[in-house]
């Protein structure tokens, strides 16, 4: 197949798509074709269906057609309102995930399924939140800390606790703009209220409310998600694994772990290690149980256990097409409803586990946190019993995979940096070495490359092109989510990839013993990136927006990504989008996002669907920030 015709960067993905065609199985690519051209109004964000007088579609850009909705709402209002609602939805997803993790910590006990794995992190959080720890059982402390976190969702007074972690100048900006989030659920509710028919019509005000809600995600929900998962399941340390569909094993029971919350996947990992469960797998003629992760759950378990990565968002259907998956186990978010019809074409069991994400036609086995391990075992047993139903003639495992070194929590990165610290002069355990190489220009800057796959882009193409371009130009890359999995599959998270980096980055990789692209976890773990940037800014005595750092979402698709983009901007970091957001129908909103926001937050959006142009823009912006920073320091 010619390169231009391919929908994926990966030859093997293409082979699976052909297999689907041959077997008469429908995939997302068939549906994408059937969808034809997308609705122009929806694409530009100028369709409003907030009330039943509508839907109203306005088209002021072309100058013909309706200029206002029936209530009089302009395109600016409609676009900004739609954007704000996307932020609210995204924030709710990350934060509701975090709430579940906080509940799990609230029920953790010494002899239960959920225990405290990182006591140090718990104790330091307890100190940060002024929880008494002296002479107390660690589980009492955990429960109190969890309760405080749970109150962050709906507390009536004050602002979010984790905002305190930001650099001082950033906090001042938030205060002055009046965008300090109060309580997480409250910000989401405020957006739903303000965007109700007949409420806010002022676009700038909607963008500000949007940023406040987004901050409740980044410095609220997502940060709670990360920190609490680390306390419960361990803070990641560097480890080796492999990525891509070639990690599937023909002779083993293959289970795909797909979704987001580690409370389920951690228990599945534990269940799959149980000697009785392994024995059961052997009894059905399998040589073992092979867990393989997908999407953010995949990131969670690979960061903490080295569970192999089957692939990212666009490989959920492809994995099933291999014919060797006994079960796809999911909880919440980013799960294609098409997994029902596609698993029906094979022996694969599609198992949903969360009451928040029931999917028509799937086998629902509700995951009960109270009896977590037992629940997990019965789910794994389902998969094992399905091994005998595998149809040999349908088996095809693409033989591609790459080695990956991942597990780069902020703590792990700092530990690597300690390797270059002369302990007679400098203290260990700080970001100083990172700040030093950035100041010196050995590293020109850093980029956080994150987000999904989107059929508007050849699968993984933009992720990989941008990553390669940046590392070749001595910009270190940190990555999460499906972008991180793209990097792992392409071999960019292996230490070997340093050879693709510029001289400066190459030297840093060798000295510190890291890959040029650091896999930092799932999408909620973008909070790790916020922490790393914030600590570096504090160390240098500047604000986030003064650093030569960019955020990039080359192939984004979800509402969660919209929330992320907005908290990254509000945190003072420029955001580069490779897929147009549905805002182009309002020149005023576009101007605010790509221009005026900078006056408010020190950061703005850059949008270009060409990954090469987008990377060139990033490199320019990084140099621009460097010049300003050098003049200051
Ligand atoms: Ni993020 Fe994770 Fe992937 Fe996109 Fe979906 S899995 S939370 S939303 S598709 S990166
Ligand atoms: Fe139309 Fe206004 Fe109702 Fe939206 S809120 S559907 S623009 S009348």
Coordinates of C-alpha atoms and ligand atoms in Angstrom, one line a residue, residues 48-56 58 68-73 78 81 196-198, ligand 2:
X48 CA -26.4 25.8 19.2
X49 CA -28.8 23.3 20.6
X50 CA -28.8 24.5 24.1
X51 CA -32.6 25.2 24.1
X52 CA -35.6 23.9 22.2
X53 CA -36.2 27.1 20.3
X54 CA -33.3 25.9 18.3
X55 CA -31.2 24.2 17.1
X56 CA -29.8 27.5 15.7
X58 CA -25.4 31.0 12.5
X68 CA -27.9 35.5 15.5
X69 CA -29.7 32.6 17.1
X70 CA -33.4 33.0 17.9
X71 CA -32.6 34.3 21.3
X72 CA -30.1 36.7 19.8
X73 CA -27.0 34.8 20.6
X78 CA -22.3 30.2 20.7
X81 CA -20.4 28.6 25.2
X196 CA -27.7 27.7 30.1
X197 CA -30.0 29.5 27.7
X198 CA -30.1 33.2 28.6
Ligands
LIG2 FE1 -30.9 29.1 19.6 FE2 -30.4 30.8 21.6 FE3 -31.7 28.4 22.0 FE4 -29.1 28.4 21.4 S1 -30.0 29.3 23.2 S2 -30.7 27.1 20.6 S3 -29.0 30.2 20.0 S4 -32.4 30.2 20.8

